[in-house]
């Protein structure tokens, strides 16, 4: 069996096209242009590329973006002041502080300073708490991208056993919390695994849907996958042979029923969900919901 590809790139394009229509409609109704402010501290080349791509995505769907570039020597107080300025600016609806931050800055303090209504990454504890309680303001971008990928490819979720490998605050934990909620896109039975899980393969082989987010190239091998399972590979690893996911794609696709490629799987959806959240923020702040 060769697995069906879950094509994140074309799905992301489709969602962006839908979003562009919604943005035009929103601007027509409110005269408000949804605006994302991206704060980049320092000159990390990968962060520069991420921010550039996010701003380009904004342009494609008609969302305005601002770039605030600060030197690597920026103090925590200076960054907090910048976040406070953006928080108070009525023309800014979403604030994104690109991580990682230089070591003199406490990331948690910065993320908590972003007002929850403008927290389009959904990292603020209030937004995490709301999501846990099943009444989200925004959904975190990568888990939301994974959920959309499953929903829009008609992959059954309710009643399925989802195994999530990885328990980070940005991927594994929130994704598990989302898939276990009641209702559409949820109702799964979720198992979360991590580096202290013994006999990982015995658990991953039980998965109807296996989501891997660990950051280890080609770690999940074909024998760890139940035949016919849906495999979602969140990992992005730079190897000598180029980008690789956390799943040994070539072998896994012979066992799985559906599988995401890397690149072109979850990544494009993550970026798109940021745009969705920015429009949501603008709607909420404009009282247009
Ligand atoms: P983290 O490093 O924050 O977390 C990794 C998790 O994997 C941890 O919970 C860790 O366990 C677990 N883990 C590590 N090694 C093993 C192992 N051998 N067996 C089982 N579990 C293991 O990573 P992120 O969640 O931030 O990112 C994961 C991957 O996803 C990375 O490749 C990253 O680049 C990619 N990524 C992709 C995105 C996209 O849009 N496609 C977005 C975000 C991330 P423990 O907690 O015990 O240490």
mmCIF file of C-alpha atoms in Angstrom, residues 2 20 24 207 228:
data_model
loop_
_atom_site.group_PDB
_atom_site.id
_atom_site.type_symbol
_atom_site.label_atom_id
_atom_site.label_comp_id
_atom_site.label_asym_id
_atom_site.label_seq_id
_atom_site.Cartn_x
_atom_site.Cartn_y
_atom_site.Cartn_z
ATOM 1 C CA UNK A 2 1.212 3.514 -0.746
ATOM 2 C CA UNK A 20 -8.741 36.816 1.384
ATOM 3 C CA UNK A 24 -12.205 42.093 1.884
ATOM 4 C CA UNK A 207 -2.513 4.845 16.766
ATOM 5 C CA UNK A 228 -3.466 2.114 7.279
#
